[in-house]
Coordinates of C-alpha atoms in Angstrom, one line a residue:
E145 CA -14.6 5.9 -20.1
E146 CA -13.4 4.7 -23.5
G147 CA -14.9 1.7 -25.3
R148 CA -12.5 -1.3 -25.8
L149 CA -11.9 -3.4 -28.8
R150 CA -11.1 -7.1 -28.4
M151 CA -9.8 -9.4 -31.2
L152 CA -10.9 -13.0 -31.8
E153 CA -7.9 -15.1 -30.8
T154 CA -7.5 -16.5 -34.3
I155 CA -7.3 -13.0 -35.7
R156 CA -4.8 -12.0 -33.1
E157 CA -2.6 -15.1 -33.8
F158 CA -2.8 -14.3 -37.6
G159 CA -1.8 -10.7 -37.0
L160 CA 1.2 -11.7 -34.8
G161 CA 2.3 -14.1 -37.4
R162 CA 2.2 -11.4 -40.1
L163 CA 4.1 -9.1 -37.7
D164 CA 6.9 -11.7 -37.3
E165 CA 7.1 -12.1 -41.1
S166 CA 7.6 -8.3 -41.4
G167 CA 10.7 -8.4 -39.2
E168 CA 9.3 -5.5 -37.1
T169 CA 8.3 -7.5 -34.0
E170 CA 11.1 -6.3 -31.8
D171 CA 10.6 -2.7 -32.7
V172 CA 6.8 -2.9 -32.1
R173 CA 7.3 -4.7 -28.7
L174 CA 9.9 -2.0 -27.7
R175 CA 7.5 0.8 -28.5
H176 CA 4.6 -1.0 -26.8
S177 CA 6.7 -1.4 -23.6
K178 CA 7.7 2.3 -23.7
R179 CA 4.1 3.3 -24.2
F180 CA 3.0 1.5 -21.1
L181 CA 6.1 2.6 -19.1
E182 CA 4.9 6.1 -19.9
L183 CA 1.4 5.4 -18.6
A184 CA 2.7 3.7 -15.4
E185 CA 5.1 6.6 -14.6
K186 CA 2.3 9.2 -15.3
A187 CA -0.1 7.3 -13.0
E188 CA 2.4 6.8 -10.1
P189 CA 2.1 10.2 -8.5
Y190 CA -1.6 9.9 -8.3
L191 CA -1.8 6.5 -6.6
T192 CA -1.9 8.0 -3.0
G193 CA -4.0 11.1 -3.6
P194 CA -7.7 12.0 -4.2
E195 CA -7.7 10.9 -7.8
Q196 CA -6.2 7.5 -7.1
R197 CA -9.3 5.4 -7.9
R198 CA -9.5 6.8 -11.5
W199 CA -5.8 6.0 -12.0
L200 CA -6.0 2.6 -10.3
D201 CA -9.0 1.7 -12.5
L202 CA -7.1 2.8 -15.6
L203 CA -4.1 0.6 -14.7
S204 CA -6.5 -2.3 -14.0
R205 CA -8.0 -2.0 -17.5
E206 CA -4.5 -2.0 -18.9
H207 CA -3.1 -4.7 -16.6
D208 CA -2.6 -7.2 -19.5
N209 CA -0.8 -4.6 -21.5
L210 CA 1.4 -3.8 -18.5
R211 CA 2.2 -7.5 -18.0
A212 CA 3.0 -7.9 -21.7
G213 CA 5.3 -4.9 -21.6
L214 CA 7.1 -6.1 -18.5
G215 CA 7.4 -9.7 -19.8
W216 CA 9.1 -8.5 -23.0
A217 CA 11.3 -6.1 -21.1
I218 CA 12.5 -8.8 -18.7
E219 CA 13.0 -11.3 -21.5
R220 CA 15.0 -8.9 -23.8
D221 CA 16.5 -6.6 -21.0
P222 CA 16.5 -3.3 -23.0
G223 CA 18.1 -1.0 -20.5
E224 CA 16.1 0.3 -17.5
I225 CA 12.6 -0.4 -18.8
A226 CA 11.9 -3.3 -16.5
L227 CA 13.2 -1.5 -13.4
R228 CA 11.3 1.7 -14.2
L229 CA 8.0 -0.1 -15.1
S230 CA 7.9 -2.5 -12.2
G231 CA 9.1 0.2 -9.8
S232 CA 6.2 2.5 -10.8
L233 CA 3.5 -0.2 -10.3
W234 CA 4.0 -1.4 -6.8
R235 CA 1.3 0.7 -5.3
F236 CA -1.1 -0.5 -7.9
W237 CA -0.3 -4.2 -7.2
Y238 CA -0.6 -3.5 -3.5
A239 CA -3.9 -1.6 -3.7
R240 CA -5.6 -4.1 -6.0
G241 CA -4.4 -7.3 -4.2
H242 CA -1.7 -8.5 -6.7
L243 CA 1.1 -8.8 -4.0
D244 CA 2.5 -12.1 -5.1
E245 CA 2.5 -11.1 -8.8
G246 CA 4.1 -7.8 -8.0
R247 CA 6.9 -9.5 -6.0
R248 CA 7.7 -11.8 -8.9
W249 CA 8.0 -9.0 -11.4
L250 CA 10.1 -6.8 -9.1
E251 CA 12.5 -9.6 -8.3
A252 CA 12.8 -10.6 -11.9
A253 CA 13.6 -6.9 -12.9
L254 CA 16.2 -6.6 -10.2
S255 CA 18.0 -9.7 -11.3
L256 CA 18.6 -8.5 -14.9
P257 CA 22.2 -7.8 -16.0
S258 CA 21.2 -4.2 -16.8
S259 CA 19.9 -3.7 -13.3
R260 CA 23.2 -4.0 -11.5
E261 CA 24.2 -0.3 -11.8
R262 CA 23.5 1.6 -8.5
N263 CA 21.3 4.2 -10.0
S264 CA 17.9 5.8 -9.3
P265 CA 15.8 3.2 -11.2
R266 CA 17.4 0.4 -9.2
A267 CA 16.8 2.2 -5.9
R268 CA 13.2 2.9 -6.7
C269 CA 12.6 -0.7 -7.7
L270 CA 14.2 -1.9 -4.4
S271 CA 11.9 0.4 -2.5
A272 CA 9.0 -1.0 -4.4
L273 CA 10.0 -4.5 -3.5
G274 CA 10.4 -3.4 0.1
G275 CA 6.8 -2.1 0.0
I276 CA 5.4 -5.4 -1.4
T277 CA 7.4 -7.6 1.0
Y278 CA 6.5 -5.4 3.9
W279 CA 2.8 -5.9 3.3
K280 CA 3.3 -9.6 2.7
G281 CA 4.8 -9.8 6.2
D282 CA 8.3 -10.6 5.1
F283 CA 9.9 -7.8 7.1
A284 CA 13.5 -9.1 7.0
T285 CA 13.5 -8.8 3.2
A286 CA 11.8 -5.5 3.3
A287 CA 14.5 -4.1 5.7
A288 CA 17.3 -5.5 3.5
V289 CA 16.1 -4.0 0.3
Y290 CA 15.1 -0.7 1.9
E291 CA 18.6 -0.4 3.3
E292 CA 20.2 -0.9 -0.2
A293 CA 17.8 1.7 -1.6
L294 CA 18.8 4.2 1.1
E295 CA 22.5 3.6 0.4
I296 CA 22.0 4.3 -3.3
H297 CA 19.9 7.5 -2.8
R298 CA 22.6 8.8 -0.4
E299 CA 25.3 8.0 -3.0
L300 CA 23.3 9.9 -5.6
G301 CA 22.6 12.9 -3.4
D302 CA 18.9 12.6 -3.9
R303 CA 17.7 14.2 -0.7
R304 CA 13.9 13.9 -1.4
A305 CA 14.2 10.2 -2.1
T306 CA 16.5 9.8 0.9
V307 CA 13.7 11.3 3.2
Q308 CA 11.3 8.6 2.0
A309 CA 14.0 5.8 2.2
L310 CA 14.9 6.7 5.8
F311 CA 11.2 6.5 6.7
D312 CA 10.7 3.2 4.9
L313 CA 13.7 1.6 6.6
G314 CA 12.7 3.0 10.0
T315 CA 9.3 1.5 9.8
A316 CA 10.7 -1.9 8.8
R317 CA 13.2 -1.8 11.6
A318 CA 10.4 -1.0 14.0
V319 CA 8.4 -4.1 13.2
I320 CA 11.4 -6.5 13.3
G321 CA 12.2 -5.3 16.9
D322 CA 14.9 -2.7 16.5
P323 CA 13.2 0.4 18.1
Q324 CA 16.3 2.5 18.6
A325 CA 17.4 2.2 15.0
A326 CA 13.8 2.9 13.9
E327 CA 13.6 6.1 16.0
S328 CA 17.0 7.3 14.7
L329 CA 16.1 6.7 11.0
V330 CA 12.8 8.5 11.2
Q331 CA 14.2 11.4 13.2
E332 CA 16.8 11.9 10.5
S333 CA 14.0 11.7 7.9
L334 CA 12.1 14.4 9.8
R335 CA 15.1 16.7 10.0
M336 CA 15.9 16.3 6.3
A337 CA 12.3 16.8 5.2
R338 CA 12.2 20.1 7.1
E339 CA 15.5 21.2 5.6
I340 CA 14.3 20.7 2.1
A341 CA 10.7 21.8 2.8
D342 CA 9.3 18.4 1.9
R343 CA 5.9 18.7 3.7
R344 CA 4.6 15.3 2.7
G345 CA 7.8 13.6 4.0
E346 CA 7.6 15.6 7.2
A347 CA 4.0 14.5 7.7
W348 CA 5.0 10.8 7.3
A349 CA 7.9 11.1 9.6
L350 CA 5.7 12.7 12.3
W351 CA 3.3 9.8 11.8
G352 CA 6.1 7.3 12.3
L353 CA 7.3 9.0 15.5
G354 CA 3.7 9.0 16.8
A355 CA 3.4 5.3 16.1
F356 CA 6.6 4.6 17.9
R357 CA 5.4 6.6 20.9
F358 CA 2.1 4.7 20.9
F359 CA 3.8 1.3 20.8
G360 CA 6.1 2.5 23.6
G361 CA 3.1 3.4 25.8
D362 CA 3.6 7.2 25.6
L363 CA 0.0 8.1 24.7
D364 CA 0.4 11.8 25.2
G365 CA 3.5 11.9 23.0
A366 CA 1.8 9.7 20.4
R367 CA -1.3 11.9 20.2
E368 CA 0.8 15.1 19.8
F369 CA 2.8 13.7 16.9
L370 CA -0.2 12.1 15.2
E371 CA -2.3 15.3 15.5
E372 CA 0.5 17.3 14.0
S373 CA 0.8 14.7 11.2
L374 CA -2.9 14.9 10.5
R375 CA -2.9 18.7 10.3
M376 CA 0.0 18.5 7.8
F377 CA -1.7 15.8 5.6
E378 CA -4.8 18.0 5.6
E379 CA -2.7 20.9 4.3
V380 CA -0.9 18.8 1.7
K381 CA -4.2 17.5 0.4
D382 CA -2.7 15.1 -2.2
D383 CA -2.0 12.1 0.1
T384 CA -5.3 10.5 1.3
W385 CA -3.3 7.4 2.1
G386 CA -1.3 9.4 4.7
L387 CA -4.4 11.1 6.0
G388 CA -6.1 7.8 6.6
N389 CA -3.0 6.5 8.5
A390 CA -2.9 9.6 10.7
L391 CA -6.6 9.1 11.6
A392 CA -6.1 5.4 12.3
G393 CA -3.2 6.2 14.6
L394 CA -5.3 8.6 16.6
A395 CA -8.0 5.9 16.7
G396 CA -5.5 3.5 18.4
V397 CA -4.7 6.2 20.9
A398 CA -8.4 6.7 21.6
V399 CA -8.9 3.0 22.3
A400 CA -5.9 2.9 24.6
R401 CA -7.3 5.9 26.5
G402 CA -10.7 4.1 27.0
D403 CA -12.7 6.1 24.4
P404 CA -14.0 3.6 21.8
A405 CA -16.6 6.0 20.4
E406 CA -13.9 8.4 19.4
A407 CA -11.9 5.5 18.0
R408 CA -14.8 4.4 15.9
D409 CA -15.4 7.9 14.5
R410 CA -11.7 8.3 13.6
I411 CA -11.6 4.9 11.8
L412 CA -14.8 5.8 9.8
Q413 CA -13.2 9.0 8.8
A414 CA -10.1 7.0 7.7
L415 CA -12.3 4.7 5.6
D416 CA -13.7 7.7 3.8
A417 CA -10.2 8.4 2.6
W418 CA -9.3 4.8 1.9
E419 CA -12.4 3.7 0.1
E420 CA -11.4 6.1 -2.7
Q421 CA -8.3 3.9 -3.2
G422 CA -10.3 0.7 -3.2
N423 CA -7.5 -1.0 -1.2
A424 CA -9.1 -4.2 0.1
L425 CA -6.2 -5.1 2.4
V426 CA -6.3 -1.8 4.3
I427 CA -10.1 -1.7 4.4
A428 CA -10.1 -5.2 5.8
S429 CA -7.6 -4.3 8.5
Q430 CA -9.7 -1.4 9.7
L431 CA -12.8 -3.5 9.8
R432 CA -10.8 -5.7 12.2
F433 CA -10.0 -2.6 14.3
L434 CA -13.7 -1.7 14.3
A435 CA -14.4 -5.3 15.5
M436 CA -12.3 -4.7 18.5
V437 CA -14.0 -1.3 19.1
A438 CA -17.4 -3.0 18.8
N439 CA -16.4 -5.3 21.7
E440 CA -15.3 -2.3 23.7
M441 CA -18.8 -0.8 23.2
G442 CA -20.6 -4.0 24.3
R443 CA -21.5 -5.2 20.8
P444 CA -19.9 -8.7 20.6
E445 CA -22.0 -10.1 17.7
R446 CA -21.2 -7.0 15.6
A447 CA -17.6 -7.5 16.5
V448 CA -17.5 -11.1 15.3
R449 CA -19.2 -10.2 12.0
L450 CA -16.6 -7.5 11.3
A451 CA -13.8 -9.7 12.3
G452 CA -15.2 -12.5 10.1
V453 CA -15.2 -10.3 7.0
A454 CA -11.7 -8.9 7.8
A455 CA -10.2 -12.4 8.1
A456 CA -11.9 -13.6 4.9
W457 CA -10.5 -10.7 2.9
R458 CA -7.0 -10.9 4.4
E459 CA -6.9 -14.6 3.3
K460 CA -8.2 -13.8 -0.2
I461 CA -5.6 -11.1 -0.7
G462 CA -2.6 -12.9 0.8
G463 CA -1.3 -9.8 2.6
Q464 CA -1.3 -8.5 6.1
V465 CA -1.1 -5.4 8.2
P466 CA 1.7 -6.0 10.8
D467 CA 0.3 -7.4 14.0
A468 CA 2.3 -4.7 15.8
F469 CA -0.3 -2.2 14.5
F470 CA -3.0 -4.0 16.5
P471 CA -1.7 -4.4 20.0
F472 CA -5.1 -5.4 21.3
A473 CA -6.9 -8.6 22.0
D474 CA -8.2 -10.7 19.1
P475 CA -11.9 -9.6 18.6
R476 CA -13.2 -13.1 18.2
E477 CA -11.5 -14.4 21.4
T478 CA -12.9 -11.4 23.3
A479 CA -16.4 -12.0 22.0
A480 CA -16.2 -15.7 22.8
K481 CA -16.2 -14.8 26.5
V482 CA -19.8 -13.6 26.3
L483 CA -21.3 -15.4 23.3
D484 CA -22.3 -19.1 23.0
Q485 CA -20.5 -21.1 20.3
A486 CA -23.5 -21.3 18.0
T487 CA -24.0 -17.5 18.0
L488 CA -20.3 -17.0 17.5
E489 CA -20.1 -19.3 14.5
R490 CA -23.2 -17.9 12.9
A491 CA -22.0 -14.3 13.3
W492 CA -18.5 -15.2 11.9
A493 CA -20.1 -16.9 8.9
E494 CA -22.3 -13.9 8.2
G495 CA -19.4 -11.6 8.3
A496 CA -17.2 -13.9 6.1
A497 CA -20.0 -13.8 3.5
M498 CA -20.1 -10.0 3.2
T499 CA -18.5 -8.0 0.4
L500 CA -16.2 -5.2 1.6
E501 CA -18.8 -2.7 0.5
E502 CA -21.5 -4.4 2.6
A503 CA -19.2 -4.6 5.6
V504 CA -18.2 -0.9 5.4
A505 CA -21.9 0.0 5.2
Y506 CA -22.6 -2.3 8.1
A507 CA -19.8 -0.7 10.2
R508 CA -21.2 2.8 9.4
E509 CA -24.7 1.8 10.6
D510 CA -23.4 1.7 14.2
A511 CA -22.4 5.4 14.0

């Protein structure tokens, strides 16, 4: 809510020149980096919960300061600053569509001489790179860096971090076609989460097991795990990201059971949670899901509009939700079986021209 001051470029250059003359530049840049490291680490726990938009907006306003702090830390390599700062920001980069930039910063931080020690900052930065590369669709890299992160957390004896690392690696293994390893990793995550009373970790592990059952065709098992995961996320209250995922998983089960109306309602509930985050990639992916549901409900033009806006935003952001999460026919191809080409192209263009806010409002009209 604060006002912002902005200098004329000539004034700024003059001030930087005077700072260099004073011999205090390095000290000021170090303190600047530490200040924005403090902000990033303070914000990180809130980036999946009900206050996430406020913190994401704050990080957006300070993005240039965060870039400046990271740039100097990578150039000068003062200890763990680059690892800690970049490792704290990955969810911000993901939620606000800066996937390519985030990957560059994380890879640069991990390549520094000071980053070679197998410590917690390195492991957290590896996990952050895994998150970015996963959502970029580079699942092999995601699995590799998640595996190193897991090894380090085990070496350090950090059980809470190990719960998350097991889940991360398990989901990566699932999408690269190693279901047995994926199941084993997430089952271990679940056991450890229960041993240390990590309710959030337990909820995510249950979600993962539900997703694996769904992809394996066990709809009853999938629903059981996903409903338990949803109940737990509702109790935890501080992970709206997980809550939305549990609802989306149940939507997939509903479609597979032949109940598109329930699937639509579940996805609209998930969007209520995800809109708070302002995550364009996830919102676009669920609009694609709603397009498929619209076809199932006999609304092909609506389906094409929703698919059009989803495709346009996925291209803008340069990220993707794994195709494995959408084991259904392409909405546009399905609609093409009943629509003439002119209607199909018009509806697609109308969808592609929508903002995400307009598309979500359009999707809700159908309810």
